[in-house]
Short mmCIF file of C-alpha atoms and ligand atoms in Angstrom, two decimals:
data_model
loop_
_atom_site.label_atom_id
_atom_site.label_comp_id
_atom_site.label_asym_id
_atom_site.label_seq_id
_atom_site.Cartn_x
_atom_site.Cartn_y
_atom_site.Cartn_z
CA VAL A 1 46.67 -35.59 -58.19
CA ARG A 2 44.10 -37.44 -56.23
CA CYS A 3 46.45 -40.30 -55.48
CA GLU A 4 49.02 -37.92 -54.14
CA ALA A 5 46.54 -36.35 -51.82
CA GLY A 6 45.52 -39.78 -50.49
CA GLU A 7 49.10 -40.73 -49.72
CA LYS A 8 49.69 -37.50 -47.99
CA LEU A 9 46.64 -37.98 -45.85
CA GLU A 10 47.73 -41.41 -44.76
CA ILE A 11 51.18 -40.23 -43.80
CA THR A 12 49.78 -37.44 -41.70
CA SER A 13 47.26 -39.71 -39.91
CA LYS A 14 50.01 -42.19 -39.06
CA ALA A 15 52.20 -39.45 -37.73
CA TYR A 16 49.27 -38.09 -35.81
CA LEU A 17 48.55 -41.48 -34.21
CA SER A 18 52.14 -41.87 -33.08
CA LEU A 19 51.75 -38.65 -31.18
CA LEU A 20 48.88 -40.07 -29.12
CA PRO A 21 49.48 -41.58 -25.68
CA SER A 22 49.73 -45.41 -26.04
CA ASP A 23 46.63 -46.03 -23.87
CA LEU A 24 44.53 -43.96 -26.15
CA ALA A 25 45.96 -45.76 -29.18
CA THR A 26 44.96 -49.11 -27.66
CA PHE A 27 41.44 -47.88 -26.91
CA GLY A 28 41.32 -46.53 -30.41
CA SER A 29 42.06 -49.88 -31.98
CA GLU A 30 39.67 -51.65 -29.63
CA ALA A 31 36.95 -49.23 -30.56
CA LYS A 32 37.67 -50.01 -34.18
CA ASN A 33 37.37 -53.74 -33.49
CA LEU A 34 34.12 -53.18 -31.64
CA LEU A 35 32.76 -51.19 -34.51
CA GLN A 36 33.73 -53.94 -36.89
CA ASP A 37 32.00 -56.53 -34.66
CA LEU A 38 28.83 -54.50 -34.65
CA GLN A 39 28.88 -53.73 -38.33
CA SER A 40 29.95 -56.99 -39.84
CA ARG A 41 29.66 -59.83 -37.31
CA ASN A 42 26.03 -59.52 -36.43
CA GLU A 43 26.82 -58.45 -32.86
CA ARG A 44 24.69 -56.03 -30.85
CA MET A 45 25.66 -53.73 -28.06
CA PHE A 46 24.15 -54.33 -24.61
CA LEU A 47 24.35 -52.31 -21.42
CA LEU A 48 24.85 -54.72 -18.57
CA THR A 49 24.73 -54.46 -14.78
CA PHE A 50 26.38 -57.41 -13.08
CA LEU A 51 25.30 -57.90 -9.48
CA VAL A 52 26.79 -60.29 -6.92
CA VAL A 53 24.48 -60.85 -3.95
CA ASN A 54 26.16 -61.79 -0.70
CA MET A 55 24.09 -63.14 2.16
CA ALA A 56 25.28 -64.42 5.49
CA ASP A 57 23.98 -65.15 8.98
CA THR A 58 26.33 -62.76 10.79
CA LYS A 59 27.78 -59.41 9.88
CA ARG A 60 31.25 -60.77 10.27
CA LYS A 61 30.65 -63.67 7.92
CA LEU A 62 29.18 -61.21 5.45
CA GLU A 63 32.28 -59.03 5.57
CA ASN A 64 34.42 -62.08 4.94
CA ASP A 65 32.30 -63.23 2.01
CA VAL A 66 32.35 -59.79 0.40
CA PHE A 67 36.09 -59.71 0.84
CA ALA A 68 36.49 -63.17 -0.69
CA ALA A 69 34.26 -62.28 -3.64
CA ALA A 70 36.29 -59.11 -4.28
CA GLY A 71 39.45 -61.22 -4.23
CA ILE A 72 38.13 -63.63 -6.83
CA ALA A 73 37.03 -60.75 -9.06
CA GLN A 74 40.39 -59.09 -8.78
CA LYS A 75 42.18 -62.27 -9.73
CA ASN A 76 40.30 -62.06 -13.02
CA ASN A 77 41.10 -58.41 -13.58
CA CYS A 78 37.70 -57.14 -12.52
CA ALA A 79 36.73 -54.75 -9.77
CA LEU A 80 33.59 -55.19 -7.67
CA THR A 81 32.06 -52.02 -6.30
CA ARG A 82 30.39 -52.29 -2.90
CA LEU A 83 26.88 -50.95 -2.96
CA ASP A 84 27.13 -49.22 0.39
CA TYR A 85 23.81 -47.53 1.32
CA GLN A 86 22.26 -49.00 -1.80
CA GLN A 87 21.81 -52.56 -0.59
CA GLU A 88 18.08 -52.54 -0.96
CA ALA A 89 18.24 -51.22 -4.50
CA GLY A 90 20.87 -53.86 -5.25
CA LEU A 91 18.74 -56.67 -3.88
CA MET A 92 15.63 -55.49 -5.72
CA SER A 93 17.59 -55.36 -8.96
CA SER A 94 18.91 -58.85 -8.53
CA VAL A 95 15.54 -60.55 -8.03
CA PRO A 96 13.74 -61.39 -11.26
CA LEU A 97 11.42 -58.40 -11.39
CA GLY A 98 12.90 -56.98 -14.54
CA GLU A 99 13.82 -53.66 -12.96
CA ASN A 100 17.33 -52.29 -12.63
CA LEU A 101 17.78 -49.66 -9.93
CA ILE A 102 21.57 -49.62 -10.08
CA PRO A 103 22.97 -47.03 -12.48
CA ILE A 104 26.34 -48.75 -12.93
CA GLN A 105 26.45 -50.22 -16.41
CA ARG A 106 28.91 -51.20 -19.03
CA GLY A 107 28.62 -51.95 -22.70
CA LEU A 108 29.12 -55.49 -23.99
CA THR A 109 28.60 -57.20 -27.32
CA THR A 110 26.20 -60.10 -27.79
CA SER A 111 28.76 -62.83 -27.39
CA SER A 112 30.21 -61.30 -24.22
CA THR A 113 26.74 -60.83 -22.74
CA ALA A 114 25.81 -64.43 -23.56
CA ILE A 115 28.42 -65.66 -21.10
CA PHE A 116 26.31 -64.31 -18.25
CA ILE A 117 23.22 -66.23 -19.29
CA PRO A 118 23.70 -69.80 -18.06
CA PHE A 119 20.73 -71.21 -19.94
CA ILE A 120 22.70 -73.23 -22.43
CA THR A 121 21.95 -76.66 -20.95
CA GLN A 122 20.21 -79.20 -23.08
CA GLU A 123 16.74 -80.16 -21.95
CA LEU A 124 14.45 -83.10 -22.52
CA PHE A 125 10.94 -81.87 -22.04
CA GLN A 126 8.43 -83.48 -24.31
CA THR A 127 4.67 -83.22 -24.15
CA GLY A 128 1.96 -85.77 -24.85
CA ALA A 129 2.46 -89.22 -23.33
CA ALA A 130 5.92 -88.33 -22.01
CA LEU A 131 7.14 -90.07 -18.85
CA TYR A 132 9.12 -88.57 -16.01
CA TYR A 133 12.72 -89.74 -15.58
CA GLY A 134 14.05 -87.47 -12.83
CA LEU A 135 15.61 -84.02 -12.76
CA ASN A 136 18.20 -82.67 -15.15
CA ALA A 137 21.32 -82.51 -12.96
CA LEU A 138 22.53 -79.35 -14.71
CA SER A 139 19.39 -77.23 -14.73
CA ASN A 140 17.12 -78.98 -12.22
CA ASN A 141 14.36 -79.04 -14.80
CA MET A 142 12.19 -82.13 -15.15
CA ILE A 143 13.15 -84.72 -17.72
CA LEU A 144 10.05 -85.79 -19.60
CA CYS A 145 10.28 -87.96 -22.64
CA ASP A 146 8.36 -90.43 -24.69
CA ARG A 147 10.35 -93.37 -25.99
CA LYS A 148 7.77 -94.01 -28.68
CA GLN A 149 8.86 -90.83 -30.45
CA LEU A 150 12.35 -92.22 -30.92
CA LYS A 151 13.39 -93.77 -34.20
CA ASN A 152 14.15 -96.84 -32.15
CA PRO A 153 12.55 -97.05 -28.71
CA ASN A 154 14.58 -100.06 -27.57
CA GLY A 155 16.31 -99.34 -24.31
CA LEU A 156 19.12 -100.43 -22.03
CA ILE A 157 19.54 -99.88 -18.30
CA LEU A 158 23.13 -100.37 -17.21
CA GLY A 159 24.74 -100.07 -13.80
CA THR A 160 26.59 -101.77 -10.97
CA PRO A 161 24.62 -103.78 -8.38
CA GLY A 162 22.55 -101.49 -6.21
CA SER A 163 22.86 -98.51 -8.57
CA GLY A 164 19.10 -98.44 -9.03
CA LYS A 165 18.57 -100.29 -12.33
CA SER A 166 15.53 -102.28 -11.29
CA PHE A 167 14.21 -99.26 -9.44
CA ALA A 168 14.49 -97.14 -12.59
CA ALA A 169 12.70 -99.84 -14.56
CA LYS A 170 9.91 -100.03 -11.98
CA ARG A 171 9.53 -96.28 -12.05
CA GLU A 172 9.15 -96.27 -15.79
CA MET A 173 6.66 -99.14 -15.59
CA ALA A 174 4.55 -97.41 -12.97
CA ASN A 175 4.50 -94.21 -15.04
CA ALA A 176 3.74 -96.05 -18.25
CA PHE A 177 0.99 -97.97 -16.47
CA LEU A 178 -0.69 -94.75 -15.38
CA ILE A 179 -0.10 -92.57 -18.43
CA THR A 180 -0.25 -94.87 -21.44
CA ASP A 181 -2.44 -97.79 -22.55
CA ASP A 182 0.55 -100.00 -23.29
CA ASP A 183 0.81 -103.58 -22.15
CA ILE A 184 3.71 -104.23 -19.80
CA ILE A 185 5.47 -107.56 -19.45
CA ILE A 186 8.38 -108.31 -17.16
CA CYS A 187 10.83 -111.19 -17.06
CA ASP A 188 11.91 -111.24 -13.44
CA PRO A 189 14.80 -113.56 -12.56
CA GLU A 190 15.10 -112.22 -9.00
CA ALA A 191 11.45 -112.24 -7.92
CA GLU A 192 11.53 -108.57 -7.06
CA TYR A 193 8.74 -107.09 -9.15
CA PHE A 194 6.03 -108.97 -7.30
CA SER A 195 4.95 -106.21 -4.87
CA LEU A 196 4.68 -103.54 -7.54
CA VAL A 197 2.83 -105.76 -10.00
CA GLN A 198 0.37 -106.96 -7.33
CA ARG A 199 -0.24 -103.41 -6.14
CA LEU A 200 -1.17 -102.42 -9.69
CA ASP A 201 -3.48 -105.45 -9.96
CA GLY A 202 -1.22 -107.10 -12.47
CA GLN A 203 -0.69 -110.82 -12.93
CA VAL A 204 2.34 -112.69 -11.62
CA ILE A 205 3.18 -116.00 -13.24
CA ARG A 206 5.65 -118.05 -11.28
CA LEU A 207 7.51 -120.67 -13.23
CA SER A 208 9.24 -123.30 -11.13
CA PRO A 209 10.69 -126.76 -11.70
CA THR A 210 7.97 -128.25 -9.53
CA GLY A 211 5.34 -126.48 -11.59
CA LYS A 212 3.99 -124.79 -8.44
CA GLY A 213 2.65 -121.36 -9.34
CA ILE A 214 1.81 -118.37 -7.28
CA ASP A 215 -1.18 -119.91 -5.46
CA GLY A 216 0.23 -123.42 -5.32
CA LYS A 217 -1.54 -124.54 -8.49
CA PRO A 218 0.69 -125.43 -11.40
CA GLN A 219 1.43 -122.62 -13.84
CA TYR A 220 2.81 -123.62 -17.20
CA VAL A 221 3.82 -121.90 -20.38
CA ASN A 222 4.43 -123.90 -23.51
CA PRO A 223 7.57 -122.99 -25.45
CA MET A 224 5.96 -124.43 -28.57
CA ASP A 225 3.08 -121.90 -28.53
CA ILE A 226 2.58 -120.21 -31.85
CA ASN A 227 -0.08 -117.94 -33.31
CA LEU A 228 -0.71 -117.31 -36.95
CA ASN A 229 0.50 -113.71 -36.67
CA TYR A 230 3.81 -114.91 -35.29
CA SER A 231 5.76 -113.68 -38.29
CA GLU A 232 4.97 -111.50 -41.27
CA ASP A 233 6.21 -114.10 -43.72
CA ASP A 234 3.65 -116.44 -45.20
CA SER A 235 4.61 -119.09 -42.73
CA PRO A 236 5.11 -118.25 -39.09
CA LEU A 237 7.40 -121.25 -38.89
CA ALA A 238 10.73 -119.78 -39.94
CA LEU A 239 11.04 -117.61 -36.86
CA LYS A 240 9.59 -120.29 -34.60
CA SER A 241 12.17 -122.73 -35.91
CA ASP A 242 14.86 -120.17 -35.06
CA PHE A 243 13.52 -120.07 -31.55
CA ILE A 244 13.45 -123.85 -31.16
CA LEU A 245 17.05 -123.97 -32.43
CA SER A 246 18.06 -121.53 -29.71
CA LEU A 247 16.19 -123.58 -27.18
CA CYS A 248 17.96 -126.77 -28.28
CA GLU A 249 21.28 -124.99 -28.15
CA LEU A 250 20.66 -124.07 -24.52
CA VAL A 251 19.56 -127.62 -23.76
CA ILE A 252 22.50 -129.31 -25.45
CA GLY A 253 25.00 -126.71 -24.30
CA GLY A 254 28.66 -127.44 -24.86
CA LYS A 255 31.30 -125.25 -26.38
CA GLU A 256 30.56 -125.87 -30.03
CA GLY A 257 26.81 -125.41 -29.78
CA LEU A 258 24.76 -126.76 -32.64
CA GLN A 259 26.40 -128.23 -35.73
CA PRO A 260 24.95 -127.61 -39.19
CA VAL A 261 23.52 -131.14 -39.37
CA ASP A 262 21.86 -130.70 -35.98
CA LYS A 263 20.20 -127.55 -37.22
CA THR A 264 18.88 -129.21 -40.37
CA VAL A 265 17.46 -132.10 -38.39
CA ILE A 266 15.78 -129.88 -35.82
CA ASP A 267 14.33 -127.61 -38.48
CA ARG A 268 12.86 -130.59 -40.33
CA ALA A 269 11.37 -132.01 -37.15
CA VAL A 270 9.88 -128.62 -36.23
CA ARG A 271 8.15 -128.33 -39.59
CA ASN A 272 6.68 -131.81 -39.27
CA VAL A 273 5.47 -131.24 -35.73
CA TYR A 274 3.58 -128.07 -36.57
CA ARG A 275 1.98 -129.37 -39.75
CA PRO A 276 -1.25 -130.72 -38.15
CA PHE A 277 -1.73 -127.56 -36.07
CA LEU A 278 -1.15 -125.18 -38.97
CA ALA A 279 -3.63 -127.11 -41.11
CA ASP A 280 -6.24 -126.76 -38.38
CA PRO A 281 -5.27 -124.17 -35.74
CA ASP A 282 -7.12 -125.64 -32.79
CA PRO A 283 -5.48 -124.87 -29.41
CA GLU A 284 -5.99 -128.52 -28.46
CA LYS A 285 -3.59 -129.44 -31.23
CA MET A 286 -0.81 -127.10 -30.09
CA PRO A 287 2.36 -129.23 -30.06
CA ILE A 288 4.49 -129.58 -26.93
CA LEU A 289 8.16 -130.45 -26.47
CA GLY A 290 7.26 -134.15 -26.17
CA ASP A 291 5.92 -134.11 -29.72
CA LEU A 292 9.18 -132.66 -30.95
CA TYR A 293 11.04 -135.34 -29.02
CA ASP A 294 9.01 -138.11 -30.66
CA GLU A 295 9.49 -136.54 -34.07
CA LEU A 296 13.25 -136.32 -33.57
CA LEU A 297 13.39 -140.02 -32.74
CA LYS A 298 11.76 -140.74 -36.09
CA GLN A 299 14.58 -139.04 -38.02
CA PRO A 300 17.25 -141.32 -39.53
CA GLU A 301 20.34 -139.25 -38.62
CA PRO A 302 22.29 -140.24 -35.50
CA GLU A 303 22.41 -136.52 -34.59
CA ALA A 304 18.65 -136.59 -34.16
CA ALA A 305 18.93 -139.28 -31.50
CA ARG A 306 21.61 -137.27 -29.71
CA ILE A 307 19.44 -134.14 -29.60
CA ALA A 308 16.46 -136.19 -28.52
CA SER A 309 18.32 -137.70 -25.62
CA ALA A 310 19.43 -134.23 -24.52
CA LEU A 311 15.79 -133.15 -24.65
CA GLU A 312 14.65 -136.15 -22.65
CA LEU A 313 15.46 -134.48 -19.34
CA TYR A 314 13.03 -131.71 -20.28
CA VAL A 315 10.34 -133.98 -21.64
CA SER A 316 10.06 -136.92 -19.27
CA GLY A 317 12.88 -136.13 -16.86
CA SER A 318 12.85 -134.00 -13.73
CA LEU A 319 13.00 -130.68 -15.61
CA ASN A 320 9.80 -131.25 -17.53
CA VAL A 321 8.12 -128.03 -16.45
CA PHE A 322 8.14 -126.78 -20.04
CA ASN A 323 6.49 -129.89 -21.45
CA HIS A 324 2.89 -128.77 -20.86
CA ARG A 325 0.32 -126.72 -22.70
CA THR A 326 0.06 -123.13 -21.48
CA ASN A 327 -2.52 -123.00 -18.70
CA VAL A 328 -2.25 -119.36 -17.67
CA GLU A 329 -4.34 -116.61 -19.12
CA LEU A 330 -2.05 -113.84 -20.33
CA SER A 331 -4.72 -111.21 -20.74
CA ASN A 332 -3.78 -108.80 -17.95
CA ARG A 333 -2.14 -105.60 -19.18
CA LEU A 334 0.62 -106.01 -16.61
CA VAL A 335 2.20 -109.45 -16.50
CA CYS A 336 5.29 -110.51 -14.59
CA PHE A 337 7.02 -113.82 -15.20
CA ASP A 338 8.80 -114.71 -11.99
CA ILE A 339 11.47 -117.23 -12.92
CA LYS A 340 13.61 -117.09 -9.79
CA GLN A 341 12.69 -120.59 -8.70
CA LEU A 342 13.85 -122.09 -11.96
CA GLY A 343 17.33 -121.95 -10.50
CA LYS A 344 20.55 -121.72 -12.39
CA GLN A 345 19.93 -124.68 -14.63
CA LEU A 346 16.65 -123.56 -16.10
CA LYS A 347 16.94 -119.80 -15.81
CA LYS A 348 18.30 -119.08 -19.26
CA LEU A 349 15.81 -121.46 -20.76
CA GLY A 350 13.09 -119.69 -18.83
CA MET A 351 14.22 -116.30 -20.09
CA LEU A 352 14.27 -117.53 -23.65
CA ILE A 353 10.81 -119.04 -23.34
CA VAL A 354 9.38 -115.95 -21.73
CA GLN A 355 10.91 -113.88 -24.52
CA ASP A 356 9.10 -116.06 -27.00
CA GLN A 357 5.81 -115.70 -25.12
CA VAL A 358 6.27 -111.94 -25.19
CA TRP A 359 6.89 -112.07 -28.90
CA ASN A 360 3.59 -113.93 -29.24
CA ARG A 361 1.87 -111.16 -27.32
CA VAL A 362 3.58 -108.46 -29.38
CA THR A 363 2.33 -110.00 -32.60
CA ILE A 364 -1.21 -110.17 -31.26
CA ASN A 365 -1.03 -106.61 -29.92
CA ARG A 366 0.20 -105.30 -33.22
CA ALA A 367 -3.00 -106.38 -34.87
CA GLU A 368 -4.80 -104.29 -32.22
CA ARG A 369 -2.37 -101.38 -32.68
CA LYS A 370 -1.21 -101.58 -29.11
CA SER A 371 2.36 -101.16 -27.83
CA THR A 372 3.98 -103.78 -25.64
CA ARG A 373 6.68 -102.82 -23.18
CA TYR A 374 8.95 -105.67 -22.25
CA TYR A 375 11.51 -105.56 -19.44
CA MET A 376 14.13 -108.23 -19.05
CA ASP A 377 16.48 -108.24 -16.11
CA GLU A 378 19.88 -109.97 -16.37
CA PHE A 379 19.81 -109.73 -20.14
CA HIS A 380 23.49 -110.64 -20.49
CA LEU A 381 22.65 -114.29 -19.64
CA LEU A 382 21.07 -114.63 -23.06
CA LEU A 383 24.14 -113.35 -24.88
CA LYS A 384 26.52 -116.10 -23.84
CA GLU A 385 25.46 -118.76 -26.36
CA GLU A 386 25.88 -117.82 -29.97
CA GLN A 387 22.59 -119.03 -31.38
CA THR A 388 20.63 -117.70 -28.41
CA ALA A 389 22.38 -114.36 -28.64
CA ALA A 390 21.67 -114.12 -32.35
CA TYR A 391 18.01 -115.00 -31.79
CA SER A 392 17.64 -112.51 -28.92
CA VAL A 393 19.18 -109.75 -30.98
CA GLU A 394 16.98 -110.64 -33.93
CA ILE A 395 13.91 -110.35 -31.69
CA TRP A 396 15.37 -107.16 -30.24
CA LYS A 397 15.47 -105.66 -33.71
CA ARG A 398 12.06 -106.98 -34.73
CA PHE A 399 10.33 -105.62 -31.66
CA ARG A 400 10.48 -102.06 -32.95
CA LYS A 401 8.77 -102.83 -36.22
CA TRP A 402 6.00 -104.63 -34.38
CA GLY A 403 5.25 -101.93 -31.82
CA GLY A 404 7.26 -103.48 -29.02
CA ILE A 405 9.36 -101.45 -26.61
CA PRO A 406 11.95 -103.76 -25.05
CA THR A 407 14.21 -102.73 -22.19
CA ALA A 408 17.20 -104.82 -21.26
CA ILE A 409 18.57 -104.47 -17.75
CA THR A 410 22.04 -105.69 -16.90
CA GLN A 411 24.73 -105.10 -14.33
CA ASN A 412 27.22 -107.09 -16.25
CA VAL A 413 28.40 -104.70 -18.89
CA LYS A 414 31.50 -106.76 -19.59
CA ASP A 415 29.41 -109.76 -20.67
CA LEU A 416 27.20 -107.54 -22.72
CA LEU A 417 30.18 -105.97 -24.42
CA ALA A 418 31.97 -109.26 -24.91
CA SER A 419 29.07 -110.46 -27.00
CA ARG A 420 29.59 -110.32 -30.72
CA GLU A 421 26.10 -108.94 -31.05
CA VAL A 422 26.84 -105.90 -28.96
CA GLU A 423 27.19 -103.51 -31.90
CA ASN A 424 23.74 -104.55 -32.97
CA ILE A 425 22.32 -103.95 -29.54
CA PHE A 426 23.82 -100.51 -29.08
CA GLU A 427 23.00 -99.46 -32.62
CA ASN A 428 19.43 -100.51 -32.10
CA SER A 429 18.88 -98.79 -28.76
CA ASP A 430 18.19 -95.09 -28.83
CA PHE A 431 17.37 -95.03 -25.14
CA VAL A 432 19.95 -95.78 -22.46
CA LEU A 433 19.80 -95.17 -18.74
CA MET A 434 23.36 -95.42 -17.50
CA LEU A 435 23.75 -95.55 -13.76
CA ASN A 436 26.90 -95.90 -11.68
CA GLN A 437 29.56 -97.89 -13.57
CA ALA A 438 32.55 -99.95 -12.52
CA ALA A 439 35.94 -98.56 -13.59
CA GLY A 440 36.58 -101.21 -16.25
CA ASP A 441 33.17 -100.87 -17.84
CA ARG A 442 33.39 -97.11 -17.86
CA ALA A 443 36.32 -97.02 -20.25
CA ILE A 444 34.66 -99.42 -22.69
CA LEU A 445 31.33 -97.63 -22.56
CA ALA A 446 33.00 -94.27 -23.08
CA LYS A 447 34.31 -95.58 -26.35
CA GLN A 448 31.17 -97.40 -27.44
CA LEU A 449 28.82 -94.54 -26.71
CA ASN A 450 31.16 -91.61 -27.22
CA ILE A 451 30.94 -90.17 -23.72
CA SER A 452 33.11 -87.23 -22.70
CA PRO A 453 35.14 -87.30 -19.46
CA GLN A 454 32.90 -84.48 -18.28
CA GLN A 455 29.83 -86.67 -18.67
CA MET A 456 31.64 -89.68 -17.23
CA LYS A 457 31.63 -87.91 -13.85
CA TYR A 458 27.94 -88.58 -13.57
CA VAL A 459 28.38 -92.34 -13.61
CA THR A 460 31.48 -92.49 -11.41
CA HIS A 461 30.91 -93.30 -7.73
CA THR A 462 27.41 -91.87 -7.83
CA GLU A 463 24.44 -92.71 -5.64
CA ALA A 464 21.48 -94.88 -6.59
CA GLY A 465 19.22 -93.09 -9.05
CA GLU A 466 21.90 -90.84 -10.57
CA GLY A 467 23.46 -91.17 -13.98
CA LEU A 468 23.20 -90.31 -17.65
CA ILE A 469 20.16 -90.58 -19.83
CA PHE A 470 20.61 -91.07 -23.57
CA TYR A 471 17.60 -90.20 -25.66
CA GLY A 472 18.45 -90.23 -29.35
CA ASN A 473 21.19 -87.65 -29.73
CA VAL A 474 20.48 -86.03 -26.40
CA VAL A 475 22.68 -86.95 -23.44
CA LEU A 476 21.75 -85.53 -20.05
CA PRO A 477 22.91 -86.14 -16.51
CA PHE A 478 19.91 -86.92 -14.33
CA VAL A 479 19.18 -87.22 -10.64
CA ASP A 480 16.18 -89.09 -9.37
CA ARG A 481 15.60 -89.08 -5.64
CA PHE A 482 12.39 -90.89 -5.07
CA PRO A 483 10.62 -89.86 -1.83
CA LYS A 484 10.91 -92.71 0.64
CA ASP A 485 7.79 -92.04 2.67
CA THR A 486 5.49 -93.14 -0.12
CA GLU A 487 3.60 -96.33 -0.76
CA LEU A 488 5.05 -96.52 -4.23
CA TYR A 489 8.56 -96.49 -2.80
CA ARG A 490 7.69 -99.31 -0.43
CA VAL A 491 6.54 -101.56 -3.26
CA MET A 492 9.57 -100.72 -5.41
CA THR A 493 12.50 -100.94 -3.02
CA THR A 494 14.66 -104.05 -2.75
CA LYS A 495 16.51 -103.06 0.41
CA PRO A 496 15.77 -105.95 2.81
CA GLU A 497 15.16 -103.70 5.82
CA GLU A 498 12.69 -101.58 3.84
CA VAL A 499 10.95 -104.51 2.19
CA GLY A 500 10.17 -105.83 5.68
CA GLU A 501 8.19 -102.72 6.49
CA ALA A 502 5.98 -102.97 3.45
N1 LIG B 1 15.80 -93.23 -7.75
C1 LIG B 1 15.92 -93.71 -6.52
N2 LIG B 1 15.49 -92.99 -5.46
C2 LIG B 1 15.59 -93.47 -4.22
N3 LIG B 1 16.12 -94.66 -3.91
C3 LIG B 1 16.57 -95.43 -4.90
C4 LIG B 1 16.51 -95.00 -6.26
N4 LIG B 1 17.03 -95.96 -7.04
C5 LIG B 1 17.41 -96.95 -6.20
N5 LIG B 1 17.15 -96.64 -4.94
C6 LIG B 1 17.42 -97.49 -3.75
O1 LIG B 1 18.48 -98.38 -4.06
C7 LIG B 1 18.05 -99.71 -3.88
C8 LIG B 1 18.70 -100.62 -4.88
O2 LIG B 1 18.20 -100.36 -6.16
P1 LIG B 1 17.89 -101.52 -7.19
O3 LIG B 1 17.23 -102.66 -6.56
O4 LIG B 1 17.20 -100.89 -8.33
O5 LIG B 1 19.37 -101.93 -7.61
P2 LIG B 1 19.85 -102.72 -8.90
O6 LIG B 1 20.73 -101.80 -9.67
O7 LIG B 1 18.70 -103.30 -9.60
O8 LIG B 1 20.76 -103.84 -8.24
P3 LIG B 1 20.97 -105.36 -8.70
O9 LIG B 1 21.98 -105.31 -9.80
O10 LIG B 1 21.50 -106.00 -7.47
O11 LIG B 1 19.66 -105.90 -9.13
C9 LIG B 1 16.55 -99.66 -4.02
O12 LIG B 1 15.94 -100.69 -3.28
C10 LIG B 1 16.20 -98.32 -3.44
O13 LIG B 1 16.08 -98.41 -2.05
MG1 LIG B 2 17.98 -105.29 -9.84
#
């Protein structure tokens, strides 16, 4: 009996609905949907007043704007009501006072309301020793972050010439100098960090083939320097031997690089050369390249003689600037190695040697629980030779564990990406500042770093100091317009006409 009654009821309600005007039937089903949303989809009902404020200099312009706005609304099936004689109430309701004086409202569910709240941008706003990196291009909020909180603080700064790479690096240095206690070391192949470093009372070490340093007195660093903390293995030698291999590879050059026999011979010679110093670590006993040269000559293999004769130029020949004991004190917290004068021939060697000196410092600082920030411009130069690339990437990876924060700066993304070590570099860098990119590089980077076309806009034909910042999983477009009428700007710019004024 009951079942019959139910059926009957359904038939009558259907018949009843078909009698309704179709508009009402549509509203009916929408109301049902709304009810379902509220009851089962965790939606709430909001009453919303949507105000469009038009302002213009002349009445005529205002009329036009209002007309244009109404047109746009109509195109999207909405009607704007002019608040004639209620302008003041309208304005007061639109400023963020939290008071609504306009009684026109309509009901919306949570998800529909959310569309009107444009606060869905990602932000990077950390506290503590966070540094400033510019404004978020989407929300105009400050970007503040601390690379030390990343799983891997290693960083890259990429961009075309003049896109503001060095400037961004200098900005970070200046901030880190003022906010943190970290040591900062720079490898400067273009001699452009001088003004900033001097202004901050840092130390500039100028390496040149003539050995003439910053004040005319010779400044030397010894590539054979080692300290007993150099590596966490029992013997600091394994890593040092790796470094000397890279150095020999650069010296010998050639397409094939070092052959297995060469490597064995060099490694043996290195071990012999360091033996007296390691037995009695007296700085006076620190070996120099000349000692390695002599030791190589003592080895029976013909390869040893070949390597030795390649080294000769750097030991007794005209490029012997690296055949001296270190005579500069590296105690300043801000040190810049200016290697511009080394010229093309010695530049890579210089970069490698500076990298090794920095590693020395990192190992010493670790014992004191101090971070070391290391900036290297023109990083791609080190990735061309296989052994050197492998060594640089190894150091790159080790830095993190030892409290180092390296930043590689390069305009030549193609070289960087051509390197076989590139995966390693990108995987080990959680911090990337990407400035304006050339068309070719853009496509490759998009793939490597998973960048959407939307985000790509921010590195396409942009001005200096604009781009994308990658911080862990966060990717934000940033804009950094540094005020030009400041002393800091004058010591950071590289524009010739502006440098002259400083
Ligand atoms: N954030 C910024 N705000 C204002 N000006 C900037 C900014 N970044 C860069 N500039 C201007 O652009 C100039 C060039 O920048 P920068 O020297 O950093 O270029 P670069 O990318 O290092 O070029 P290169 O590859 O040739 O070394 C700076 O000297 C400075 O005048
Ligand atoms: Mg530069």
